[in-house]
Short mmCIF file of N, CA and C in Angstrom, two decimals:
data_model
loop_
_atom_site.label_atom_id
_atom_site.label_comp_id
_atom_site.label_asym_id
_atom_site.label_seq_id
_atom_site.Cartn_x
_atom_site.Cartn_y
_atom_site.Cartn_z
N UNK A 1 121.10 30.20 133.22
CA UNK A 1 119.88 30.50 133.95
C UNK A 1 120.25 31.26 135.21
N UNK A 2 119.61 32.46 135.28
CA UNK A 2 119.92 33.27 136.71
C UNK A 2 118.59 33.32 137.18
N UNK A 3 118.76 33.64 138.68
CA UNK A 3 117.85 33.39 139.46
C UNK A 3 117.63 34.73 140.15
N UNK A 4 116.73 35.03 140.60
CA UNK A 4 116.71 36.12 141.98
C UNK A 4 115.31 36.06 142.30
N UNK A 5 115.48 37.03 143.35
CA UNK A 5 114.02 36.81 144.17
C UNK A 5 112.99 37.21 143.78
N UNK A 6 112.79 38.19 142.39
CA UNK A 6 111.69 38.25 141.52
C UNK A 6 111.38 37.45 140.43
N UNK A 7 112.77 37.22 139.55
CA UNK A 7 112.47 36.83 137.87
C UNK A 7 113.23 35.95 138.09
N UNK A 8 113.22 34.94 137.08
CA UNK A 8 114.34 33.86 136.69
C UNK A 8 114.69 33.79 134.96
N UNK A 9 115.90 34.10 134.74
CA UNK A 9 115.77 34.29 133.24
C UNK A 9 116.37 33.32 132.58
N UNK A 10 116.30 33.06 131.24
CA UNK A 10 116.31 31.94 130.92
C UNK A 10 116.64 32.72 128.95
N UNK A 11 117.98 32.97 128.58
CA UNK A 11 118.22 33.50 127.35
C UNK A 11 117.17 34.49 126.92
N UNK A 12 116.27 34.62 125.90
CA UNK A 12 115.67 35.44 125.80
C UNK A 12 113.84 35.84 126.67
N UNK A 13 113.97 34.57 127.59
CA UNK A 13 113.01 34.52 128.16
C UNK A 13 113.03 35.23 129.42
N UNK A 14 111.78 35.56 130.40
CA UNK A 14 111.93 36.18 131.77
C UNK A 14 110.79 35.14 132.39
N UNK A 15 111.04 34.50 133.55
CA UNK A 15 110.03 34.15 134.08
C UNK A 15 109.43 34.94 135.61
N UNK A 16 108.51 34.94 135.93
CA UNK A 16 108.35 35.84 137.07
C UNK A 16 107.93 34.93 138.31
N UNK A 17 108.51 35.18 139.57
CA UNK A 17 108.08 33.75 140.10
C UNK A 17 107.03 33.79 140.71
N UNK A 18 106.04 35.25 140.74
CA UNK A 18 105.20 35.24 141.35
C UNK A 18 103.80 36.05 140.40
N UNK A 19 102.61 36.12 140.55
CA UNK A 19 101.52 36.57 139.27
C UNK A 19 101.26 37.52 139.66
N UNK A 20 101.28 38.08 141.37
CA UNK A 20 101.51 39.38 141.86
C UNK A 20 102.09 40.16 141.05
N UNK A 21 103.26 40.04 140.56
CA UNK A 21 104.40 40.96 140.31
C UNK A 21 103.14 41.61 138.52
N UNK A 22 102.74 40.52 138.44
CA UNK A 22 101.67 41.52 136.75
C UNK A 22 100.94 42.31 137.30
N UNK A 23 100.26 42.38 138.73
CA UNK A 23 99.44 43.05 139.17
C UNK A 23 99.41 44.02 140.35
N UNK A 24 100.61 44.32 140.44
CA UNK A 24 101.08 44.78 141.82
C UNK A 24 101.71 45.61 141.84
N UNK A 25 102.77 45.49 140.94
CA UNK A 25 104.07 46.46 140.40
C UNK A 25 104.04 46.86 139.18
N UNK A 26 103.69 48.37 140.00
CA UNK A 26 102.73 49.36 138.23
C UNK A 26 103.57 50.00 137.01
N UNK A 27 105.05 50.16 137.30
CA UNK A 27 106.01 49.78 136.78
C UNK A 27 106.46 48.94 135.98
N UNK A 28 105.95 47.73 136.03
CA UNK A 28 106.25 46.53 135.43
C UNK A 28 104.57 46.47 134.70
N UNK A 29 103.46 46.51 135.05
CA UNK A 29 102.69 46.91 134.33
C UNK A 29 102.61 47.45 133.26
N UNK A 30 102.86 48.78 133.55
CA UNK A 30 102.95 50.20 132.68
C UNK A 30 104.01 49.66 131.40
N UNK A 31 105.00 48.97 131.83
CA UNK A 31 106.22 48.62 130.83
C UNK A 31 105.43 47.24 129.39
N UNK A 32 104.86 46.11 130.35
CA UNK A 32 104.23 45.29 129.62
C UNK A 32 103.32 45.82 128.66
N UNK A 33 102.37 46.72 129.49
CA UNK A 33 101.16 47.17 128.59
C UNK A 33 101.53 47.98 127.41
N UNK A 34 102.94 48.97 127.31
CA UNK A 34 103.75 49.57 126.31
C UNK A 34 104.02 48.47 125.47
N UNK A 35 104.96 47.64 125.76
CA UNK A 35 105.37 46.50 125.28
C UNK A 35 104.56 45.90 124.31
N UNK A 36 103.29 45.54 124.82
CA UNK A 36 102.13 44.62 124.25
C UNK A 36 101.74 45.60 122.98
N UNK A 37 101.44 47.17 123.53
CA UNK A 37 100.76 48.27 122.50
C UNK A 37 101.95 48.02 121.29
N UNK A 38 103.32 47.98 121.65
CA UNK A 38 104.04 48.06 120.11
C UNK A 38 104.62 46.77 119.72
N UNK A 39 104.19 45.81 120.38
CA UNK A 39 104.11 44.32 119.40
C UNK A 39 102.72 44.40 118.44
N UNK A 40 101.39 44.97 118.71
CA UNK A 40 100.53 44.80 118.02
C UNK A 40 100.95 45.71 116.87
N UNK A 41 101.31 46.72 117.16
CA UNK A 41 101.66 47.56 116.05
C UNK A 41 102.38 47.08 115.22
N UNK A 42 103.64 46.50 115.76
CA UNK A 42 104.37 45.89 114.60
C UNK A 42 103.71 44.43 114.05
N UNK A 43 102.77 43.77 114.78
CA UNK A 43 102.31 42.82 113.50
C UNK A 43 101.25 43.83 112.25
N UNK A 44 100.82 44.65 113.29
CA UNK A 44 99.79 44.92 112.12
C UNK A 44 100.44 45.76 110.95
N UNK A 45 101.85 46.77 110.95
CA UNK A 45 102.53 47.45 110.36
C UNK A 45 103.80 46.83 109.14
N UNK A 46 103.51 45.46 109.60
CA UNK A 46 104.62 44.45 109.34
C UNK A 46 104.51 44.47 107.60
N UNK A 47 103.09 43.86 107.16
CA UNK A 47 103.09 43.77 106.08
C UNK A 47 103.02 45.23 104.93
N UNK A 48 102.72 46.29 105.57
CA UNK A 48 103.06 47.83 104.86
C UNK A 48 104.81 47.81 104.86
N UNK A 49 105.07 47.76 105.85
CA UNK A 49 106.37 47.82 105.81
C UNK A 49 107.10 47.08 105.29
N UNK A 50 106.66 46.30 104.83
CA UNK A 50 107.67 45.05 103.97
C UNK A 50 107.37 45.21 102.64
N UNK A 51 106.00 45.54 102.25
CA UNK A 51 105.65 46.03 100.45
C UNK A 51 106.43 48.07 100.47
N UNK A 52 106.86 48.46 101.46
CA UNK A 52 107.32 49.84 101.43
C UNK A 52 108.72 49.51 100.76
N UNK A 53 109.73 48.76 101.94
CA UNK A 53 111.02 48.20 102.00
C UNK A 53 111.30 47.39 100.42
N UNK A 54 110.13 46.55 100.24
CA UNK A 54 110.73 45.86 98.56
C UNK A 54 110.09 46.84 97.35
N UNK A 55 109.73 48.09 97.67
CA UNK A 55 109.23 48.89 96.62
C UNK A 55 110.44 49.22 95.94
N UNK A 56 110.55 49.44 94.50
CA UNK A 56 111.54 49.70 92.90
C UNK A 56 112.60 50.49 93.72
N UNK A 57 112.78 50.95 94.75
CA UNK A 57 114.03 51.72 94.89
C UNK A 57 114.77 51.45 96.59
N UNK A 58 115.50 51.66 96.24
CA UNK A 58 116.69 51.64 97.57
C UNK A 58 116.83 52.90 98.60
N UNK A 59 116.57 53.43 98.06
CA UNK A 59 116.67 54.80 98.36
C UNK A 59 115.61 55.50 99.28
N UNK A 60 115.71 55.81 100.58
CA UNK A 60 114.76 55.73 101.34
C UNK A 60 113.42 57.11 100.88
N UNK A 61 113.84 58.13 99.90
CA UNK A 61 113.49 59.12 99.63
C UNK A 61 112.61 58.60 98.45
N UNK A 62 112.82 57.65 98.08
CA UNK A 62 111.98 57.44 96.94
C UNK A 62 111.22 55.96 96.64
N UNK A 63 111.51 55.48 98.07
CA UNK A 63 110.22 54.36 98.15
C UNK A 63 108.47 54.81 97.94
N UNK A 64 108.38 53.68 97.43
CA UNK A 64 107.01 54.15 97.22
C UNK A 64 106.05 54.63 98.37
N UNK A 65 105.33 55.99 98.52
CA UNK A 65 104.56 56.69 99.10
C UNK A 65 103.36 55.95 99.83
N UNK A 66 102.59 55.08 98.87
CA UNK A 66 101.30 54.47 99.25
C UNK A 66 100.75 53.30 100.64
N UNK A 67 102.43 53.00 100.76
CA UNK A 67 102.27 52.01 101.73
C UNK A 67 102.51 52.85 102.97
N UNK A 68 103.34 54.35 102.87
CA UNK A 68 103.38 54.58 104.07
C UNK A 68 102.40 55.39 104.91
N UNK A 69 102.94 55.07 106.32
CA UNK A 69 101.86 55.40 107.60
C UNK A 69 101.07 57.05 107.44
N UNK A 70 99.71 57.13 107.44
CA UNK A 70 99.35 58.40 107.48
C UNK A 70 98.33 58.58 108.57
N UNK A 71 97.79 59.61 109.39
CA UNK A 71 96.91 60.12 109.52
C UNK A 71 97.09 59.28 110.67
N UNK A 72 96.43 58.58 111.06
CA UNK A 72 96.25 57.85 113.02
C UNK A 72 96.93 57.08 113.12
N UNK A 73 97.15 56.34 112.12
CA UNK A 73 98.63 55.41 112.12
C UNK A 73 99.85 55.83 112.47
N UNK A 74 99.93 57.03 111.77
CA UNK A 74 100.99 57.87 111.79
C UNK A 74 100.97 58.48 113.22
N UNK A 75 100.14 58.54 113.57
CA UNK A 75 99.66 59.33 115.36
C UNK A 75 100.61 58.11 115.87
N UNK A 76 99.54 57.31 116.07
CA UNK A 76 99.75 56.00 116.85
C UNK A 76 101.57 55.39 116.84
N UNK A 77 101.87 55.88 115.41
CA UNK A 77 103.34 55.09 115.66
C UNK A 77 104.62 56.39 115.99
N UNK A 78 104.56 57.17 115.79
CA UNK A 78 105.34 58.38 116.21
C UNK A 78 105.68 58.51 117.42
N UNK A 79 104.91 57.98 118.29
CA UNK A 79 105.43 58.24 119.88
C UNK A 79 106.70 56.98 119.62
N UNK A 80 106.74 55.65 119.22
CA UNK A 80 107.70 55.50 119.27
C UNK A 80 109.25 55.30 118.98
N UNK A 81 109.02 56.38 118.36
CA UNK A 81 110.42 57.02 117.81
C UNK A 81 111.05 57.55 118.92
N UNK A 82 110.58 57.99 120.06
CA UNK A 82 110.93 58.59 121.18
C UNK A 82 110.80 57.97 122.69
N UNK A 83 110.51 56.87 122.31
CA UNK A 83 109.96 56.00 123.55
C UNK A 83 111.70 55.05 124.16
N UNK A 84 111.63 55.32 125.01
CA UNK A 84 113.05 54.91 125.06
C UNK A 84 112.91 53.49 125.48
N UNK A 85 111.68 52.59 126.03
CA UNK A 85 111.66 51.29 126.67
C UNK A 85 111.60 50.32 124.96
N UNK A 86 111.73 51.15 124.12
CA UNK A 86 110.98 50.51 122.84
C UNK A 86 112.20 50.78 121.97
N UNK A 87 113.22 49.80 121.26
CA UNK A 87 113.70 49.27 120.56
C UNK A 87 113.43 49.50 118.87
N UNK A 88 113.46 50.60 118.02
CA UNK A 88 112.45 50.29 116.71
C UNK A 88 114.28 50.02 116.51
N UNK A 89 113.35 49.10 114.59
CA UNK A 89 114.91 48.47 113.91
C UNK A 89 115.01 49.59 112.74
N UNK A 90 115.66 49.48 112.07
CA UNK A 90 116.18 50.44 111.48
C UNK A 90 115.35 50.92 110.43
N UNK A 91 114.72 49.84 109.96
CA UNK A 91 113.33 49.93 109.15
C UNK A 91 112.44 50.27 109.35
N UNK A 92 112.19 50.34 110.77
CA UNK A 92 110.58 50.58 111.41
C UNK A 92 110.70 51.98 111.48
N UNK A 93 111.99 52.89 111.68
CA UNK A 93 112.31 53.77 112.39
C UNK A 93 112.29 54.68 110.62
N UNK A 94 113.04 53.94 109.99
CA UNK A 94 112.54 54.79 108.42
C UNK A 94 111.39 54.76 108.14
N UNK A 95 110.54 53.65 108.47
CA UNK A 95 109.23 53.62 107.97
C UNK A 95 108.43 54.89 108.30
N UNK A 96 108.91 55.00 109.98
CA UNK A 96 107.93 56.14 110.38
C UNK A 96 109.08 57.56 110.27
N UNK A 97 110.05 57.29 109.67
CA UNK A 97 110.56 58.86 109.61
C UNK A 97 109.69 59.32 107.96
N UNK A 98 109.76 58.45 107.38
CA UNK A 98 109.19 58.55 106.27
C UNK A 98 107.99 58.99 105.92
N UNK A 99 106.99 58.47 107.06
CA UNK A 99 105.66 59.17 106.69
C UNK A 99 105.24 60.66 107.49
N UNK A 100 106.48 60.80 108.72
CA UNK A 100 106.53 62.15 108.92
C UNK A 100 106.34 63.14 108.24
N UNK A 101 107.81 62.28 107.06
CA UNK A 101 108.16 63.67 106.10
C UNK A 101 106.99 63.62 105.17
N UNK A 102 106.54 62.61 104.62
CA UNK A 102 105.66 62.51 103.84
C UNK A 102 104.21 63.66 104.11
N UNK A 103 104.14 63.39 105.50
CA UNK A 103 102.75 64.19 106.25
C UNK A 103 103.22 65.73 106.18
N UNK A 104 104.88 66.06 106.62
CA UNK A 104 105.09 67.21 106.53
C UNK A 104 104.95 67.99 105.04
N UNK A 105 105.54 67.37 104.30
CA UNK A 105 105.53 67.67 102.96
C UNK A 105 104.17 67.78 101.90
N UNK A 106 102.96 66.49 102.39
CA UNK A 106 101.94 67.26 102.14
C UNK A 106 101.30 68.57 102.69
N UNK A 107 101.84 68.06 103.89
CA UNK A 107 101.17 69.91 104.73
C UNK A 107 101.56 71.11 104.13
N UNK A 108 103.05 70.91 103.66
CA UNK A 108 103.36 72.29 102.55
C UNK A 108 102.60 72.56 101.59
N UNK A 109 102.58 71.58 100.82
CA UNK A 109 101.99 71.68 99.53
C UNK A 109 100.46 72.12 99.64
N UNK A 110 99.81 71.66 100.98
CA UNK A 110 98.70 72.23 100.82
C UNK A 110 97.95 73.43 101.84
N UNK A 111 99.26 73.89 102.04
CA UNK A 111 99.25 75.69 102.83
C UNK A 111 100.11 76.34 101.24
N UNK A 112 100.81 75.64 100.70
CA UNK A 112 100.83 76.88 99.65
C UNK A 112 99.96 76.31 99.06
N UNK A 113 99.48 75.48 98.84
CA UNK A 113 97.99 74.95 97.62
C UNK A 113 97.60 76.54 98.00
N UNK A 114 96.97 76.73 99.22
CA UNK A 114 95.80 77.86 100.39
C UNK A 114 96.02 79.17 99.97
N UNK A 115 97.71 79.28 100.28
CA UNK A 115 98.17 80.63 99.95
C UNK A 115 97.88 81.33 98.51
N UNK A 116 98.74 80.28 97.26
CA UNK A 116 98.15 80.33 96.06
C UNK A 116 97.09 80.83 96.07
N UNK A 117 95.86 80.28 96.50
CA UNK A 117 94.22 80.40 96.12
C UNK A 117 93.74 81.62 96.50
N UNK A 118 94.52 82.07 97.95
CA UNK A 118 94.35 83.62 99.11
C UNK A 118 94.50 84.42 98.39
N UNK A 119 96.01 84.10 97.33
CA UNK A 119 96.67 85.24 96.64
C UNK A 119 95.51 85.53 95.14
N UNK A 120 95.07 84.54 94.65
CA UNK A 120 94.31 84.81 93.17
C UNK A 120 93.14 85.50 94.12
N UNK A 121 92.54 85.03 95.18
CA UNK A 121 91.41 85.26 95.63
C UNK A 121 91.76 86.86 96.17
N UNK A 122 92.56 86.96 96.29
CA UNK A 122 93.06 88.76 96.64
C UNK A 122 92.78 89.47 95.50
N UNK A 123 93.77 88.85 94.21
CA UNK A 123 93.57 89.51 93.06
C UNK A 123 92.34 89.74 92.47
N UNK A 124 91.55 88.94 92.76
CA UNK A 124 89.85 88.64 92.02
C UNK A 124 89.52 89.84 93.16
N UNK A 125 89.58 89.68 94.50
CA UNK A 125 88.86 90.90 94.96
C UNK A 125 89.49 91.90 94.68
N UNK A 126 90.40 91.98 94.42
CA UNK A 126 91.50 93.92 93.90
C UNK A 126 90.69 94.23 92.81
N UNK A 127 90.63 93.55 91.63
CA UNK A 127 89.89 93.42 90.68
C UNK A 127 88.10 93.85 90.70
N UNK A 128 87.58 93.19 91.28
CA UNK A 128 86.53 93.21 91.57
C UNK A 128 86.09 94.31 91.54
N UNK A 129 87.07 95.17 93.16
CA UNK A 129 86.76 96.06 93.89
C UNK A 129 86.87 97.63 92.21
N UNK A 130 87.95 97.60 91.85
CA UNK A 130 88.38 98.19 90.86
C UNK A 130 87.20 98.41 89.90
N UNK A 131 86.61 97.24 89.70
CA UNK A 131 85.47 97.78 88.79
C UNK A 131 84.32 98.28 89.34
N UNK A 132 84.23 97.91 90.70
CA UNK A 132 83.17 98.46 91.27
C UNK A 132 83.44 99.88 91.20
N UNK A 133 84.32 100.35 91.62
CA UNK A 133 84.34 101.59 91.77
C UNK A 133 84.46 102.40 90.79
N UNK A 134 84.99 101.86 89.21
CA UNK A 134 84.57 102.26 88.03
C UNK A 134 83.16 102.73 87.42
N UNK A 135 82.73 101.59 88.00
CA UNK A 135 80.83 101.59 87.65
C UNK A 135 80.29 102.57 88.78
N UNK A 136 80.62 102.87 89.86
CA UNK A 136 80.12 103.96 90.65
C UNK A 136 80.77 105.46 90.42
N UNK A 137 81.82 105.58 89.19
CA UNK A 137 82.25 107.10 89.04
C UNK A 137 81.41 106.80 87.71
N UNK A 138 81.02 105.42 87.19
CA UNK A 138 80.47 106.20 85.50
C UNK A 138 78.82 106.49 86.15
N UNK A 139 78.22 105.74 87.07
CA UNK A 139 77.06 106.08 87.66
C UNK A 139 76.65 107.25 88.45
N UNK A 140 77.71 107.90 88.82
CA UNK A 140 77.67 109.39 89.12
C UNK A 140 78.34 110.58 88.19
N UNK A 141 79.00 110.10 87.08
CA UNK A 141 79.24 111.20 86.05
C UNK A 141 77.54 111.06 85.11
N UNK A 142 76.67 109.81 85.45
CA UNK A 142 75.23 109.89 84.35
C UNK A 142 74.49 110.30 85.39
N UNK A 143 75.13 110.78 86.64
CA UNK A 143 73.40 111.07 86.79
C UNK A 143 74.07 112.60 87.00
N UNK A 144 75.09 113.15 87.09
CA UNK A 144 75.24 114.49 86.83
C UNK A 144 75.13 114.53 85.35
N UNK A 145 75.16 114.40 84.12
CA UNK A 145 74.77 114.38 82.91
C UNK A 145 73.16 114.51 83.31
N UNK A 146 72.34 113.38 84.18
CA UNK A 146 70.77 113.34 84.45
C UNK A 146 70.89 115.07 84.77
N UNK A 147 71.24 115.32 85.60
CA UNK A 147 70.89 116.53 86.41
C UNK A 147 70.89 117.83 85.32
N UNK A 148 72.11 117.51 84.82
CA UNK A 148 72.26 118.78 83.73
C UNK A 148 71.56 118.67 82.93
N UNK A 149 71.23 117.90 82.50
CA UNK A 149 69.99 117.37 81.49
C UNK A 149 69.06 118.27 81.94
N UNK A 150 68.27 117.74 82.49
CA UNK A 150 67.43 117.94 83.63
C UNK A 150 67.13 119.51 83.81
N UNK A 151 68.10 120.23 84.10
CA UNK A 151 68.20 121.61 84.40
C UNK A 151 68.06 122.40 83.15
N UNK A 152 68.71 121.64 82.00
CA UNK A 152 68.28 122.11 80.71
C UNK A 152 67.09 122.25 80.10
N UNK A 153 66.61 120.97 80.40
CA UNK A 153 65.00 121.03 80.10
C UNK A 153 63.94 122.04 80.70
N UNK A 154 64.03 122.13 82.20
CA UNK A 154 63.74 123.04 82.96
C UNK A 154 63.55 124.53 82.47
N UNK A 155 65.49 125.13 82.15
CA UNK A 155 65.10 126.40 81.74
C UNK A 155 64.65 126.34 80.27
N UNK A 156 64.81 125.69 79.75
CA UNK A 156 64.46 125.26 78.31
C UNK A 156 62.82 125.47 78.31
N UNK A 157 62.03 124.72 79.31
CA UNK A 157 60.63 124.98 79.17
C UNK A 157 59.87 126.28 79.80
N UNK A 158 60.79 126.98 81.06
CA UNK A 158 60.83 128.21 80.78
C UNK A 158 60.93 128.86 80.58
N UNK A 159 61.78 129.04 79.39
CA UNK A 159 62.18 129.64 78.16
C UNK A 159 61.24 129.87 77.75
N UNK A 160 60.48 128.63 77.03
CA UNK A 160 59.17 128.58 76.58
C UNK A 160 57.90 129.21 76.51
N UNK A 161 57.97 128.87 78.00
CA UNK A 161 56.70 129.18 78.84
C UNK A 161 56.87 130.94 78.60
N UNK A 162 58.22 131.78 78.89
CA UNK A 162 57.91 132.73 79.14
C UNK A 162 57.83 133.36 77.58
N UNK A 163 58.33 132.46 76.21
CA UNK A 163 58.19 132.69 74.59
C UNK A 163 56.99 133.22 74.95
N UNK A 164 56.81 131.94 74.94
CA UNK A 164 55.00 131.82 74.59
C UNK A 164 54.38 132.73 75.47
N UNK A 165 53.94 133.13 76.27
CA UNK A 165 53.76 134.08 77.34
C UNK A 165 53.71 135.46 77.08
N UNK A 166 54.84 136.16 76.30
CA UNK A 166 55.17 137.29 75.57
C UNK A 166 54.74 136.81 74.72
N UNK A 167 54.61 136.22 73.79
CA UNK A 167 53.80 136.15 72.20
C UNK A 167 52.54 136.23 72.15
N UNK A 168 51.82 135.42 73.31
CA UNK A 168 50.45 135.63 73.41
C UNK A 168 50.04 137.49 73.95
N UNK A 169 50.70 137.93 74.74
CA UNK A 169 50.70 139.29 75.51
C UNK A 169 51.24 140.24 73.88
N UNK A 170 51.64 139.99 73.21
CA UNK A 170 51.99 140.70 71.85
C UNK A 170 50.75 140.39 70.94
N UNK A 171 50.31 139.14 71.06
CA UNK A 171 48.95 138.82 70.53
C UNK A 171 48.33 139.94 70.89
N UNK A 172 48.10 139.89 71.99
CA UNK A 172 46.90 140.40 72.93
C UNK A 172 46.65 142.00 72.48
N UNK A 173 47.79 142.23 72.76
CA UNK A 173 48.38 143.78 72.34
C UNK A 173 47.97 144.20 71.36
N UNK A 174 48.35 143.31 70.29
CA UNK A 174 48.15 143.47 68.84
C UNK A 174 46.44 143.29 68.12
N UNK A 175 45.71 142.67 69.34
CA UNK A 175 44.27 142.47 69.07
C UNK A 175 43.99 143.63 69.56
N UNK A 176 44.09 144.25 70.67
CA UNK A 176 43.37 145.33 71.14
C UNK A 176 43.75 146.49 70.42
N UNK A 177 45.10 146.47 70.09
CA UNK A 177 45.60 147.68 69.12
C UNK A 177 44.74 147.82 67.99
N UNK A 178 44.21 146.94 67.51
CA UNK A 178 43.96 146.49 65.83
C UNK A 178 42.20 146.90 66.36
N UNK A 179 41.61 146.44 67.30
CA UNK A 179 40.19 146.61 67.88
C UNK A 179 40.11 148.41 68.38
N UNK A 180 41.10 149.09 68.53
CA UNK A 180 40.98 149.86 68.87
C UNK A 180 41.34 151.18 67.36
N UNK A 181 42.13 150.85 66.64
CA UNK A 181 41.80 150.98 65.08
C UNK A 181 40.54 151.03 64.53
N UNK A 182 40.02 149.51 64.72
CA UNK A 182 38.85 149.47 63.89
C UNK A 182 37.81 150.37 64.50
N UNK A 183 37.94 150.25 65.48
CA UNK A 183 36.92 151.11 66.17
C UNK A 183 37.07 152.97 65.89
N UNK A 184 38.06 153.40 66.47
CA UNK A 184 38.16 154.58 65.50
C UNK A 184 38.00 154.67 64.24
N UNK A 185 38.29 153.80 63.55
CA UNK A 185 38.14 154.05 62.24
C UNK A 185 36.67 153.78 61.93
N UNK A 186 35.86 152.99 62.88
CA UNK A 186 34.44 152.91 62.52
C UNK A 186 33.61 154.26 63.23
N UNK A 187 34.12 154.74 63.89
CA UNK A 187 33.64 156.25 64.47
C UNK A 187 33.80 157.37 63.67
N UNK A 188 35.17 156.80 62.62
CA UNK A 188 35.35 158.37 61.68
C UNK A 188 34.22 157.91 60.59
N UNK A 189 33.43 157.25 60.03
CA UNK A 189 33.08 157.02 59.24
C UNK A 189 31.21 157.21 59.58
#
C-alpha cells in the first residue's frame, strides 16, 4: 500500500483521498470519462467478439465476417486503436483491425461495383448515341429522296401541264384550220 498526498493505492486499486480530485482536476476527469467510454464498449463488444474469436477458423483473415464491427460501431471503436491512455488486448485490437479491413474491402468492391456500371453505362450511351446518329443520316438521306421526289413530280406535272397545253393549242389549231376549210370549201360551192 503506497500513500501520497492525492491517491492511495492498493494492487490493482486507486483510492483518491479527496472527491474534489473527480471534480476539479480536468485531467483526471477527461482520463475517467475515456476510461468509463471504453469499459462500456468492451462490455457491450464482448459478446461479438467472443462468437468472432470461436468462429471455424484460426486465422484472423478468415473469421467469420458477421460478427464483425461495422458502420458506428466501427466509428465508435477505431479511435481506440490510437488512443494511447487505452490498453486494447490483442483480440480487441484484431477485432477492430478486422472490421477496418472488412469496411475497406467492401468500399472496393463497391466503387468498382460503380465503376463497372459507369463503364456499361458509357457503353449503352456510345451505343445509344451511334444509333442515334444512324437514324438522323437515314432521316436526312429520306427526306432528300422526299425532295427529289418531290422535284420530280413538280417537273413531271409541268411537263404535263405544258403536254397538255400544246395539245389543246394543236387542238385548237387544228379546229380552226379544219373551220376554215370547211368554210372555203362551203364558199366554193
Amino acid at each position: 500500500r503506497r500513500s501520497s498526498d492525492l491517491v492511495i493505492t492498493s494492487g490493482e486499486y486507486v483510492e483518491l483521498i479527496h472527491d474534489a480530485l473527480l471534480t476539479r482536476w480536468t485531467l483526471m476527469e477527461q482520463w475517467l470519462k475515456s476510461k468509463r467510454r471504453f469499459k462500456l464498449w468492451q462490455q457491450e463488444v464482448e459478446t461479438r467478439l467472443t462468437q468472432w474469436t470461436a468462429s471455424n477458423s484460426t486465422a484472423v483473415a478468415k473469421k467469420d465476417s458477421e460478427e464483425l464491427l461495422r458502420g458506428r460501431d466501427l466509428d465508435r471503436a477505431e479511435p481506440w486503436l490510437t488512443d494511447a491512455g487505452i490498453q486494447l488486448s490483442t483480440r480487441e485490437r484484431d477485432f477492430i483491425l478486422a472490421g477496418v479491413k472488412l469496411r475497406e474491402t467492401e468500399n472496393h468492391e463497391r466503387e468498382s461495383a460503380r465503376q463497372r456500371e459507369l463503364a456499361i453505362l458509357g457503353q449503352k450511351a456510345e451505343a445509344e448515341e451511334k444509333l442515334a446518329r444512324e437514324l438522323i443520316e437515314r432521316l436526312a438521306e429520306r427526306e432528300k429522296a422526299t425532295r427529289r421526289v418531290r422535284i420530280s413530280l413538280y417537273v413531271s406535272l409541268a411537263a404535263l401541264l405544258l403536254t397538255t397545253g400544246a395539245a389543246l393549242w394543236s387542238l385548237y389549231e387544228t379546229s380552226i384550220a379544219n373551220a376554215r376549210r370547211l368554210s372555203a370549201t362551203a364558199r366554193d360551192y
